[in-house]
């Protein structure tokens, strides 16, 4: 008897095909699992403890999934709730869930898994030698970090399911843990559980129609079968096997809490034009470690934008920026008393080298160039003041001393924008645990319609 897992999308907030989801519910899944976030967009969500996704979009999609869960009569699980999986974003997702439960008239048992880590716990683990750096990793210093999370594994989702949860809202988890949890509980092949979960983590990205979202995975004692549910999507041996390359430094090994997945012997076979069967994956048990992620404030930022359209300045945009930088540094020091090591002023040339900077090796012929100035300082007040100080020069500064004063375009007014705190990742380590649950907190709540 297989365990059937329905995955509506790679992440809540990205969208999914409603008809494909309905088809999946009609196929009688045993559980519905979806991811809620990742570190893909950088450290801000983790540092600030907020979701990068729209609350309205999250609420609308979660409403549909809560209705699907009620119709299927199975648990609904979200991992890494609210993008970063901090305690604050778990509670944000819980508030959305209780609002919708009242609106839909649903009585629910809701489990919350909290993954945030106090600084003193990390400091104690560091002193005990229980923390190991990954590569690359900064020095582990928990003091001053805005938020620290540990990535939960399958055991944490299983504890919530064993507690009778209708809905599980998990903090930071590995991308695969939510999907692998129930099949592992039921005794399906461990290698298949972790491999199938890896393939399914991003929804239909393992198919020929990645934006369609919805897939179904059947796990059993010998392997797993994956199927894309949109009528225009197909899972092929190529599309399925290729997903082991996605966000994974080793295409044959995937490390999880308590061991690693080895797909060296895995074999992929098309059952028909929509489904792929995979067997031969192995799970290799090992020490139980959880990955740590942390972010700290690295300064405060203000941005300024100008657009160059004069052909002379477009052709010499880098030379103009270099000259402007040389002029501004002494001006900032003279007027504000700040030496260049007290702040950062970085100009990006959009349309020239905005993404790669000095390592850009392609040259084009742009009609216009956007000049984005990024100011980073110790306080928002300093960053904002630098932005105002350089404003007239970004608008008018000449390329040479003996030419007319130019005027460039500001796309909006005021030209400067205060961005607030700049966060940076400050942990890339694993922490050894004797008890998988010891660094996590599980809470159950009854919501009555």
Tab-separated table of C-alpha atoms in Angstrom:
chain	number	residue	atom	x	y	z
A	1	UNK	CA	0.000	0.000	0.000
A	2	UNK	CA	1.624	3.239	-1.145
A	3	UNK	CA	1.671	6.595	0.608
A	4	UNK	CA	0.384	9.315	-1.685
A	5	UNK	CA	1.628	12.903	-1.261
A	6	UNK	CA	0.061	15.827	-3.117
A	7	UNK	CA	2.347	18.832	-3.692
A	8	UNK	CA	0.402	21.861	-4.982
A	9	UNK	CA	3.385	24.077	-5.795
A	10	UNK	CA	7.041	24.712	-5.132
A	11	UNK	CA	6.153	27.428	-2.629
A	12	UNK	CA	3.031	29.033	-1.222
A	13	UNK	CA	2.529	32.379	-2.933
A	14	UNK	CA	3.873	31.285	-6.312
A	15	UNK	CA	0.522	30.043	-7.619
A	16	UNK	CA	-0.818	26.704	-8.890
A	17	UNK	CA	-3.368	25.410	-11.353
A	18	UNK	CA	-6.733	25.040	-9.610
A	19	UNK	CA	-7.991	22.284	-11.923
A	20	UNK	CA	-4.814	20.254	-11.455
A	21	UNK	CA	-5.156	20.632	-7.683
A	22	UNK	CA	-8.770	19.445	-7.834
A	23	UNK	CA	-7.661	16.450	-9.860
A	24	UNK	CA	-5.066	15.704	-7.213
A	25	UNK	CA	-7.651	15.824	-4.430
A	26	UNK	CA	-9.846	13.413	-6.425
A	27	UNK	CA	-6.906	10.975	-6.483
A	28	UNK	CA	-7.232	10.578	-2.684
A	29	UNK	CA	-3.861	11.740	-1.334
A	30	UNK	CA	-2.784	10.811	2.185
A	31	UNK	CA	-1.359	14.266	2.874
A	32	UNK	CA	-0.919	17.665	1.197
A	33	UNK	CA	2.507	19.300	1.562
A	34	UNK	CA	3.847	22.650	0.421
A	35	UNK	CA	6.948	24.713	1.098
A	36	UNK	CA	6.663	28.217	2.498
A	37	UNK	CA	10.030	29.750	1.720
A	38	UNK	CA	13.805	29.528	1.560
A	39	UNK	CA	16.924	31.689	1.706
A	40	UNK	CA	16.874	32.199	-2.088
A	41	UNK	CA	16.123	35.907	-1.845
A	42	UNK	CA	18.881	36.693	0.617
A	43	UNK	CA	19.073	37.327	4.353
A	44	UNK	CA	16.450	40.061	4.794
A	45	UNK	CA	13.437	37.845	5.547
A	46	UNK	CA	15.431	35.889	8.123
A	47	UNK	CA	16.986	38.955	9.714
A	48	UNK	CA	13.749	40.940	9.872
A	49	UNK	CA	11.543	37.917	10.613
A	50	UNK	CA	8.992	38.799	7.934
A	51	UNK	CA	7.639	37.096	4.833
A	52	UNK	CA	8.716	38.239	1.387
A	53	UNK	CA	5.396	37.053	-0.049
A	54	UNK	CA	2.220	39.097	-0.183
A	55	UNK	CA	-0.144	38.380	2.691
A	56	UNK	CA	-3.088	38.665	0.301
A	57	UNK	CA	-1.588	36.122	-2.130
A	58	UNK	CA	-0.588	33.798	0.709
A	59	UNK	CA	-4.057	34.011	2.224
A	60	UNK	CA	-5.828	33.401	-1.091
A	61	UNK	CA	-3.762	30.305	-1.918
A	62	UNK	CA	-3.863	28.956	1.643
A	63	UNK	CA	-7.670	29.300	1.565
A	64	UNK	CA	-7.832	27.029	-1.469
A	65	UNK	CA	-5.494	24.514	0.178
A	66	UNK	CA	-7.488	24.528	3.414
A	67	UNK	CA	-10.612	23.752	1.379
A	68	UNK	CA	-8.737	20.992	-0.465
A	69	UNK	CA	-7.578	19.545	2.858
A	70	UNK	CA	-11.156	19.489	4.174
A	71	UNK	CA	-12.430	17.780	1.033
A	72	UNK	CA	-9.639	15.191	1.074
A	73	UNK	CA	-9.854	14.689	4.844
A	74	UNK	CA	-6.069	14.582	5.235
A	75	UNK	CA	-3.407	16.695	6.971
A	76	UNK	CA	-2.065	19.867	5.355
A	77	UNK	CA	1.586	20.734	6.053
A	78	UNK	CA	3.611	23.837	5.285
A	79	UNK	CA	7.351	24.009	5.960
A	80	UNK	CA	9.503	27.124	6.398
A	81	UNK	CA	6.374	29.171	6.952
A	82	UNK	CA	6.564	32.831	6.005
A	83	UNK	CA	9.732	32.553	3.884
A	84	UNK	CA	12.270	32.331	6.710
A	85	UNK	CA	10.606	30.005	9.227
A	86	UNK	CA	11.254	32.238	12.233
A	87	UNK	CA	8.863	32.081	15.177
A	88	UNK	CA	7.339	35.387	14.077
A	89	UNK	CA	6.526	34.110	10.589
A	90	UNK	CA	5.085	30.858	11.995
A	91	UNK	CA	2.724	32.994	14.063
A	92	UNK	CA	1.990	35.163	11.004
A	93	UNK	CA	0.923	32.030	9.132
A	94	UNK	CA	-1.053	30.822	12.145
A	95	UNK	CA	-3.008	34.100	12.228
A	96	UNK	CA	-3.894	33.700	8.540
A	97	UNK	CA	-4.989	30.132	9.219
A	98	UNK	CA	-7.281	31.024	12.128
A	99	UNK	CA	-8.830	33.867	10.113
A	100	UNK	CA	-9.595	31.456	7.293
A	101	UNK	CA	-10.851	28.741	9.647
A	102	UNK	CA	-13.453	31.160	10.985
A	103	UNK	CA	-14.372	32.281	7.478
A	104	UNK	CA	-14.691	28.704	6.182
A	105	UNK	CA	-16.364	27.316	9.292
A	106	UNK	CA	-13.594	24.765	9.911
A	107	UNK	CA	-12.737	23.288	13.306
A	108	UNK	CA	-9.072	22.329	13.326
A	109	UNK	CA	-6.234	20.980	15.421
A	110	UNK	CA	-3.259	23.101	14.414
A	111	UNK	CA	0.351	22.273	15.227
A	112	UNK	CA	3.063	24.913	15.221
A	113	UNK	CA	6.720	23.886	15.072
A	114	UNK	CA	9.056	26.620	16.258
A	115	UNK	CA	12.599	26.585	14.856
A	116	UNK	CA	14.079	29.820	16.190
A	117	UNK	CA	17.139	29.390	18.389
A	118	UNK	CA	18.093	31.559	21.376
A	119	UNK	CA	21.621	32.909	21.357
A	120	UNK	CA	22.492	31.199	24.637
A	121	UNK	CA	21.621	27.760	23.244
A	122	UNK	CA	23.951	28.270	20.296
A	123	UNK	CA	26.672	29.650	22.554
A	124	UNK	CA	26.383	26.614	24.851
A	125	UNK	CA	26.517	24.210	21.888
A	126	UNK	CA	29.577	26.044	20.588
A	127	UNK	CA	31.363	25.679	23.923
A	128	UNK	CA	30.448	21.979	23.996
A	129	UNK	CA	31.943	21.402	20.551
A	130	UNK	CA	28.531	20.523	19.084
A	131	UNK	CA	28.712	23.043	16.227
A	132	UNK	CA	30.648	22.387	13.031
A	133	UNK	CA	31.195	24.914	10.218
A	134	UNK	CA	30.188	24.125	6.658
A	135	UNK	CA	32.077	25.507	3.664
A	136	UNK	CA	32.167	28.452	3.428
A	137	UNK	CA	31.247	29.682	6.884
A	138	UNK	CA	32.005	32.778	8.938
A	139	UNK	CA	33.175	32.462	12.505
A	140	UNK	CA	30.286	31.257	14.662
A	141	UNK	CA	29.385	34.152	16.930
A	142	UNK	CA	25.723	34.123	18.000
A	143	UNK	CA	25.956	37.425	19.862
A	144	UNK	CA	24.178	40.231	18.092
A	145	UNK	CA	22.367	38.065	15.548
A	146	UNK	CA	18.882	39.314	14.723
A	147	UNK	CA	17.476	35.811	14.178
A	148	UNK	CA	18.806	32.252	14.268
A	149	UNK	CA	16.896	29.224	12.999
A	150	UNK	CA	17.635	25.511	12.865
A	151	UNK	CA	16.331	23.420	9.978
A	152	UNK	CA	13.871	20.822	11.262
A	153	UNK	CA	13.758	17.326	9.785
A	154	UNK	CA	11.116	14.669	9.213
A	155	UNK	CA	10.967	13.762	12.926
A	156	UNK	CA	9.491	17.144	13.786
A	157	UNK	CA	6.735	16.891	11.179
A	158	UNK	CA	6.051	13.343	12.341
A	159	UNK	CA	5.626	14.500	15.937
A	160	UNK	CA	2.985	16.991	14.793
A	161	UNK	CA	1.178	14.352	12.720
A	162	UNK	CA	1.301	11.846	15.575
A	163	UNK	CA	-0.307	14.517	17.742
A	164	UNK	CA	-3.344	14.501	15.459
A	165	UNK	CA	-2.730	17.794	13.646
A	166	UNK	CA	-5.063	18.687	10.795
A	167	UNK	CA	-2.719	21.496	9.791
A	168	UNK	CA	1.006	21.699	10.531
A	169	UNK	CA	2.665	25.121	10.348
A	170	UNK	CA	6.374	24.461	10.600
A	171	UNK	CA	9.192	26.907	11.088
A	172	UNK	CA	12.411	26.485	9.140
A	173	UNK	CA	12.606	22.959	7.778
A	174	UNK	CA	14.634	21.227	5.116
A	175	UNK	CA	12.821	21.432	1.788
A	176	UNK	CA	12.286	17.674	1.775
A	177	UNK	CA	11.236	17.028	5.390
A	178	UNK	CA	7.553	17.854	5.027
A	179	UNK	CA	7.119	15.457	2.088
A	180	UNK	CA	9.249	12.604	3.458
A	181	UNK	CA	7.721	12.595	6.951
A	182	UNK	CA	4.517	10.586	6.435
A	183	UNK	CA	5.957	7.980	4.037
A	184	UNK	CA	8.782	7.369	6.504
A	185	UNK	CA	6.259	6.995	9.342
A	186	UNK	CA	4.466	4.338	7.300
A	187	UNK	CA	7.618	2.342	6.656
A	188	UNK	CA	8.131	3.122	2.981
A	189	UNK	CA	11.682	2.764	1.634
A	190	UNK	CA	13.774	5.465	3.294
A	191	UNK	CA	15.868	6.138	0.195
A	192	UNK	CA	12.727	6.520	-1.883
A	193	UNK	CA	11.143	8.815	0.705
A	194	UNK	CA	14.021	11.264	0.712
A	195	UNK	CA	14.661	11.043	-3.031
A	196	UNK	CA	11.006	11.485	-3.957
A	197	UNK	CA	10.758	14.382	-1.527
A	198	UNK	CA	13.740	16.053	-3.188
A	199	UNK	CA	12.155	15.605	-6.613
A	200	UNK	CA	8.801	16.961	-5.394
A	201	UNK	CA	10.052	19.878	-3.288
A	202	UNK	CA	9.593	22.429	-6.080
A	203	UNK	CA	6.340	21.063	-7.408
A	204	UNK	CA	6.146	20.852	-11.187
A	205	UNK	CA	9.708	22.058	-11.653
A	206	UNK	CA	10.466	18.339	-12.141
A	207	UNK	CA	8.097	18.299	-15.149
A	208	UNK	CA	8.002	19.723	-18.661
A	209	UNK	CA	5.605	22.490	-17.497
A	210	UNK	CA	7.271	23.990	-14.400
A	211	UNK	CA	4.731	26.768	-13.804
A	212	UNK	CA	1.772	24.375	-13.583
A	213	UNK	CA	2.654	23.624	-9.971
A	214	UNK	CA	0.838	20.452	-9.001
A	215	UNK	CA	2.389	16.985	-8.786
A	216	UNK	CA	1.628	13.699	-7.025
A	217	UNK	CA	4.197	11.319	-5.581
A	218	UNK	CA	3.429	7.710	-4.575
A	219	UNK	CA	5.942	6.149	-2.158
A	220	UNK	CA	6.180	2.413	-1.472
A	221	UNK	CA	8.574	-0.233	-0.156
A	222	UNK	CA	10.610	-0.327	-3.386
A	223	UNK	CA	10.672	3.215	-4.747
A	224	UNK	CA	8.448	6.078	-5.791
A	225	UNK	CA	6.376	7.233	-8.750
A	226	UNK	CA	5.954	10.893	-9.650
A	227	UNK	CA	3.245	12.351	-11.874
A	228	UNK	CA	2.527	15.889	-13.070
A	229	UNK	CA	-1.194	16.664	-12.804
A	230	UNK	CA	-1.613	19.531	-15.256
A	231	UNK	CA	-2.858	18.181	-18.622
A	232	UNK	CA	-0.013	19.903	-20.478
A	233	UNK	CA	2.729	18.729	-18.098
A	234	UNK	CA	4.721	15.501	-18.257
A	235	UNK	CA	7.274	13.954	-15.981
A	236	UNK	CA	10.087	12.321	-17.939
A	237	UNK	CA	13.203	10.460	-16.774
A	238	UNK	CA	15.209	13.502	-17.849
A	239	UNK	CA	13.060	16.099	-16.045
A	240	UNK	CA	12.924	14.005	-12.864
A	241	UNK	CA	16.578	12.974	-12.679
A	242	UNK	CA	17.721	16.519	-13.478
A	243	UNK	CA	16.134	17.857	-10.296
A	244	UNK	CA	18.878	16.278	-8.196
A	245	UNK	CA	21.092	18.999	-9.689
A	246	UNK	CA	18.803	21.746	-8.417
A	247	UNK	CA	20.283	23.671	-5.467
A	248	UNK	CA	22.549	20.725	-4.691
A	249	UNK	CA	26.337	20.764	-4.880
A	250	UNK	CA	26.485	16.965	-5.327
A	251	UNK	CA	24.074	15.391	-7.853
A	252	UNK	CA	24.291	12.012	-6.088
A	253	UNK	CA	24.179	12.929	-2.399
A	254	UNK	CA	21.771	15.010	-0.371
A	255	UNK	CA	22.438	15.588	3.333
A	256	UNK	CA	19.536	15.709	5.749
A	257	UNK	CA	19.240	15.561	9.546
A	258	UNK	CA	20.300	12.048	10.541
A	259	UNK	CA	22.087	10.954	7.389
A	260	UNK	CA	22.261	11.415	3.660
A	261	UNK	CA	20.528	10.277	0.495
A	262	UNK	CA	22.621	8.431	-2.111
A	263	UNK	CA	21.092	8.190	-5.596
A	264	UNK	CA	24.136	6.672	-7.308
A	265	UNK	CA	22.231	3.451	-8.004
A	266	UNK	CA	18.872	5.094	-8.760
A	267	UNK	CA	17.174	4.145	-12.004
A	268	UNK	CA	14.498	6.200	-13.734
A	269	UNK	CA	11.886	4.651	-16.027
A	270	UNK	CA	8.924	6.184	-17.834
A	271	UNK	CA	5.721	4.296	-16.989
A	272	UNK	CA	3.824	6.272	-19.630
A	273	UNK	CA	4.004	9.781	-21.085
A	274	UNK	CA	3.197	11.402	-17.712
A	275	UNK	CA	4.673	9.253	-14.929
A	276	UNK	CA	8.193	8.241	-13.925
A	277	UNK	CA	9.149	5.346	-11.673
A	278	UNK	CA	12.343	5.580	-9.594
A	279	UNK	CA	14.014	2.725	-7.695
A	280	UNK	CA	17.450	2.082	-6.232
A	281	UNK	CA	17.859	5.181	-4.027
A	282	UNK	CA	19.564	4.538	-0.682
A	283	UNK	CA	19.426	6.246	2.696
A	284	UNK	CA	22.668	6.193	4.677
A	285	UNK	CA	22.114	6.893	8.404
A	286	UNK	CA	24.556	9.164	10.217
A	287	UNK	CA	24.865	11.547	13.163
A	288	UNK	CA	21.841	13.721	13.801
A	289	UNK	CA	22.725	17.296	12.944
A	290	UNK	CA	20.602	20.285	12.016
A	291	UNK	CA	21.751	23.146	9.843
A	292	UNK	CA	21.844	26.596	11.409
A	293	UNK	CA	21.057	29.846	9.628
A	294	UNK	CA	21.497	33.283	11.135
A	295	UNK	CA	21.412	36.896	10.039
A	296	UNK	CA	22.669	40.119	11.559
A	297	UNK	CA	22.384	43.806	10.735
A	298	UNK	CA	25.341	44.906	8.595
A	299	UNK	CA	24.380	48.560	8.314
A	300	UNK	CA	21.609	50.734	6.945
A	301	UNK	CA	21.041	51.724	3.350
A	302	UNK	CA	19.815	54.565	1.184
A	303	UNK	CA	19.613	54.392	-2.596
A	304	UNK	CA	19.594	57.036	-5.322
A	305	UNK	CA	18.852	56.569	-9.003
A	306	UNK	CA	19.651	58.681	-12.080
A	307	UNK	CA	19.283	57.874	-15.765
A	308	UNK	CA	21.846	58.885	-18.373
A	309	UNK	CA	20.530	59.388	-21.930
A	310	UNK	CA	23.023	61.812	-23.427
A	311	UNK	CA	25.070	59.699	-25.862
A	312	UNK	CA	28.354	61.185	-24.620
A	313	UNK	CA	27.603	60.169	-21.025
A	314	UNK	CA	26.115	56.805	-21.958
A	315	UNK	CA	29.300	55.923	-23.835
A	316	UNK	CA	31.456	57.038	-20.904
A	317	UNK	CA	29.248	55.988	-18.008
A	318	UNK	CA	31.975	54.118	-16.114
A	319	UNK	CA	34.448	56.966	-16.500
A	320	UNK	CA	31.790	59.384	-15.215
A	321	UNK	CA	31.073	57.207	-12.176
A	322	UNK	CA	34.789	56.841	-11.420
A	323	UNK	CA	35.260	60.607	-11.580
A	324	UNK	CA	32.131	61.182	-9.484
A	325	UNK	CA	33.338	58.748	-6.816
A	326	UNK	CA	36.700	60.521	-6.674
A	327	UNK	CA	34.976	63.847	-6.134
A	328	UNK	CA	32.416	62.682	-3.569
A	329	UNK	CA	34.729	60.954	-1.066
A	330	UNK	CA	36.531	64.141	0.024
A	331	UNK	CA	33.234	66.069	-0.053
A	332	UNK	CA	31.605	63.578	2.343
A	333	UNK	CA	34.628	63.694	4.632
A	334	UNK	CA	34.777	67.510	4.588
A	335	UNK	CA	31.078	68.055	5.178
A	336	UNK	CA	30.190	65.088	7.394
A	337	UNK	CA	33.502	64.065	8.917
A	338	UNK	CA	33.145	60.506	7.584
A	339	UNK	CA	36.191	58.787	6.115
A	340	UNK	CA	35.614	56.250	3.316
A	341	UNK	CA	36.030	53.336	5.727
A	342	UNK	CA	32.970	54.538	7.700
A	343	UNK	CA	30.493	53.983	4.857
A	344	UNK	CA	30.130	52.395	1.437
A	345	UNK	CA	29.065	54.143	-1.762
A	346	UNK	CA	28.576	51.733	-4.643
A	347	UNK	CA	27.363	52.804	-8.082
A	348	UNK	CA	25.835	50.114	-10.304
A	349	UNK	CA	25.410	50.821	-14.018
A	350	UNK	CA	22.124	49.255	-15.047
A	351	UNK	CA	22.420	48.230	-18.683
A	352	UNK	CA	26.219	48.082	-18.560
A	353	UNK	CA	27.422	46.032	-15.595
A	354	UNK	CA	24.627	46.229	-13.057
A	355	UNK	CA	24.705	42.523	-12.217
A	356	UNK	CA	28.374	41.557	-12.542
A	357	UNK	CA	30.195	44.835	-11.919
A	358	UNK	CA	33.893	44.781	-12.824
A	359	UNK	CA	33.817	41.143	-13.972
A	360	UNK	CA	31.308	41.867	-16.775
A	361	UNK	CA	32.916	40.677	-20.040
A	362	UNK	CA	30.229	41.664	-22.542
A	363	UNK	CA	29.818	45.112	-24.041
A	364	UNK	CA	26.617	46.424	-25.555
A	365	UNK	CA	25.345	49.656	-27.042
A	366	UNK	CA	22.645	50.866	-24.634
A	367	UNK	CA	20.391	53.831	-25.423
A	368	UNK	CA	20.360	54.821	-21.763
A	369	UNK	CA	22.116	53.779	-18.572
A	370	UNK	CA	20.601	53.690	-15.122
A	371	UNK	CA	22.980	54.766	-12.359
A	372	UNK	CA	21.984	53.192	-9.064
A	373	UNK	CA	23.848	54.512	-6.050
A	374	UNK	CA	23.765	52.270	-2.967
A	375	UNK	CA	24.863	53.928	0.260
A	376	UNK	CA	25.554	51.802	3.327
A	377	UNK	CA	26.382	53.377	6.679
A	378	UNK	CA	26.326	52.605	10.383
A	379	UNK	CA	22.974	54.345	10.902
A	380	UNK	CA	20.005	55.181	8.720
A	381	UNK	CA	20.495	58.860	9.525
A	382	UNK	CA	24.053	58.785	8.151
A	383	UNK	CA	23.057	56.867	5.022
A	384	UNK	CA	20.175	59.256	4.387
A	385	UNK	CA	22.390	62.308	4.916
A	386	UNK	CA	24.995	60.985	2.452
A	387	UNK	CA	22.221	60.421	-0.080
A	388	UNK	CA	21.048	64.013	0.239
A	389	UNK	CA	24.615	65.318	0.081
A	390	UNK	CA	25.426	63.536	-3.186
A	391	UNK	CA	22.013	64.222	-4.760
A	392	UNK	CA	22.915	67.391	-6.714
A	393	UNK	CA	26.141	65.873	-8.022
A	394	UNK	CA	24.447	62.693	-9.238
A	395	UNK	CA	22.067	64.985	-11.110
A	396	UNK	CA	24.574	67.486	-12.566
A	397	UNK	CA	28.226	66.427	-12.248
A	398	UNK	CA	30.244	66.863	-15.498
A	399	UNK	CA	32.511	64.285	-17.108
A	400	UNK	CA	35.315	66.830	-17.527
A	401	UNK	CA	36.090	70.264	-16.075
A	402	UNK	CA	35.750	72.154	-19.347
A	403	UNK	CA	32.330	71.028	-20.557
A	404	UNK	CA	28.816	72.240	-19.916
A	405	UNK	CA	27.081	71.185	-16.732
A	406	UNK	CA	24.851	68.231	-17.633
A	407	UNK	CA	21.395	67.440	-16.303
A	408	UNK	CA	20.318	63.840	-15.907
A	409	UNK	CA	16.923	62.353	-15.125
A	410	UNK	CA	15.646	61.216	-11.762
A	411	UNK	CA	12.882	58.616	-12.304
A	412	UNK	CA	11.087	59.639	-9.102
A	413	UNK	CA	11.027	62.351	-6.472
A	414	UNK	CA	12.578	62.427	-3.955
A	415	UNK	CA	15.503	60.801	-5.709
A	416	UNK	CA	16.714	59.041	-2.561
A	417	UNK	CA	15.002	56.109	-0.840
A	418	UNK	CA	15.782	54.925	2.672
A	419	UNK	CA	15.865	51.137	2.635
A	420	UNK	CA	16.354	50.523	6.343
A	421	UNK	CA	18.477	47.759	7.816
A	422	UNK	CA	20.804	45.722	5.624
A	423	UNK	CA	21.142	42.131	6.811
A	424	UNK	CA	23.887	39.626	6.111
A	425	UNK	CA	24.046	35.869	6.653
A	426	UNK	CA	26.168	35.103	9.697
A	427	UNK	CA	25.878	31.323	10.161
A	428	UNK	CA	26.452	28.361	7.880
A	429	UNK	CA	26.987	25.609	10.436
A	430	UNK	CA	25.461	22.370	11.666
A	431	UNK	CA	24.592	21.576	15.278
A	432	UNK	CA	24.662	18.028	16.652
A	433	UNK	CA	21.607	16.945	18.672
A	434	UNK	CA	21.235	13.909	20.946
A	435	UNK	CA	17.451	14.337	20.753
A	436	UNK	CA	16.027	15.695	17.463
A	437	UNK	CA	13.281	17.553	19.332
A	438	UNK	CA	15.578	19.240	21.865
A	439	UNK	CA	16.130	22.391	19.802
A	440	UNK	CA	12.514	22.759	18.658
A	441	UNK	CA	9.177	23.548	20.257
A	442	UNK	CA	5.864	21.948	19.283
A	443	UNK	CA	2.572	23.607	20.148
A	444	UNK	CA	-0.990	22.406	19.490
A	445	UNK	CA	-4.079	24.617	19.366
A	446	UNK	CA	-7.736	23.747	18.884
A	447	UNK	CA	-9.650	26.128	16.643
A	448	UNK	CA	-13.415	25.762	16.797
A	449	UNK	CA	-15.707	27.090	14.088
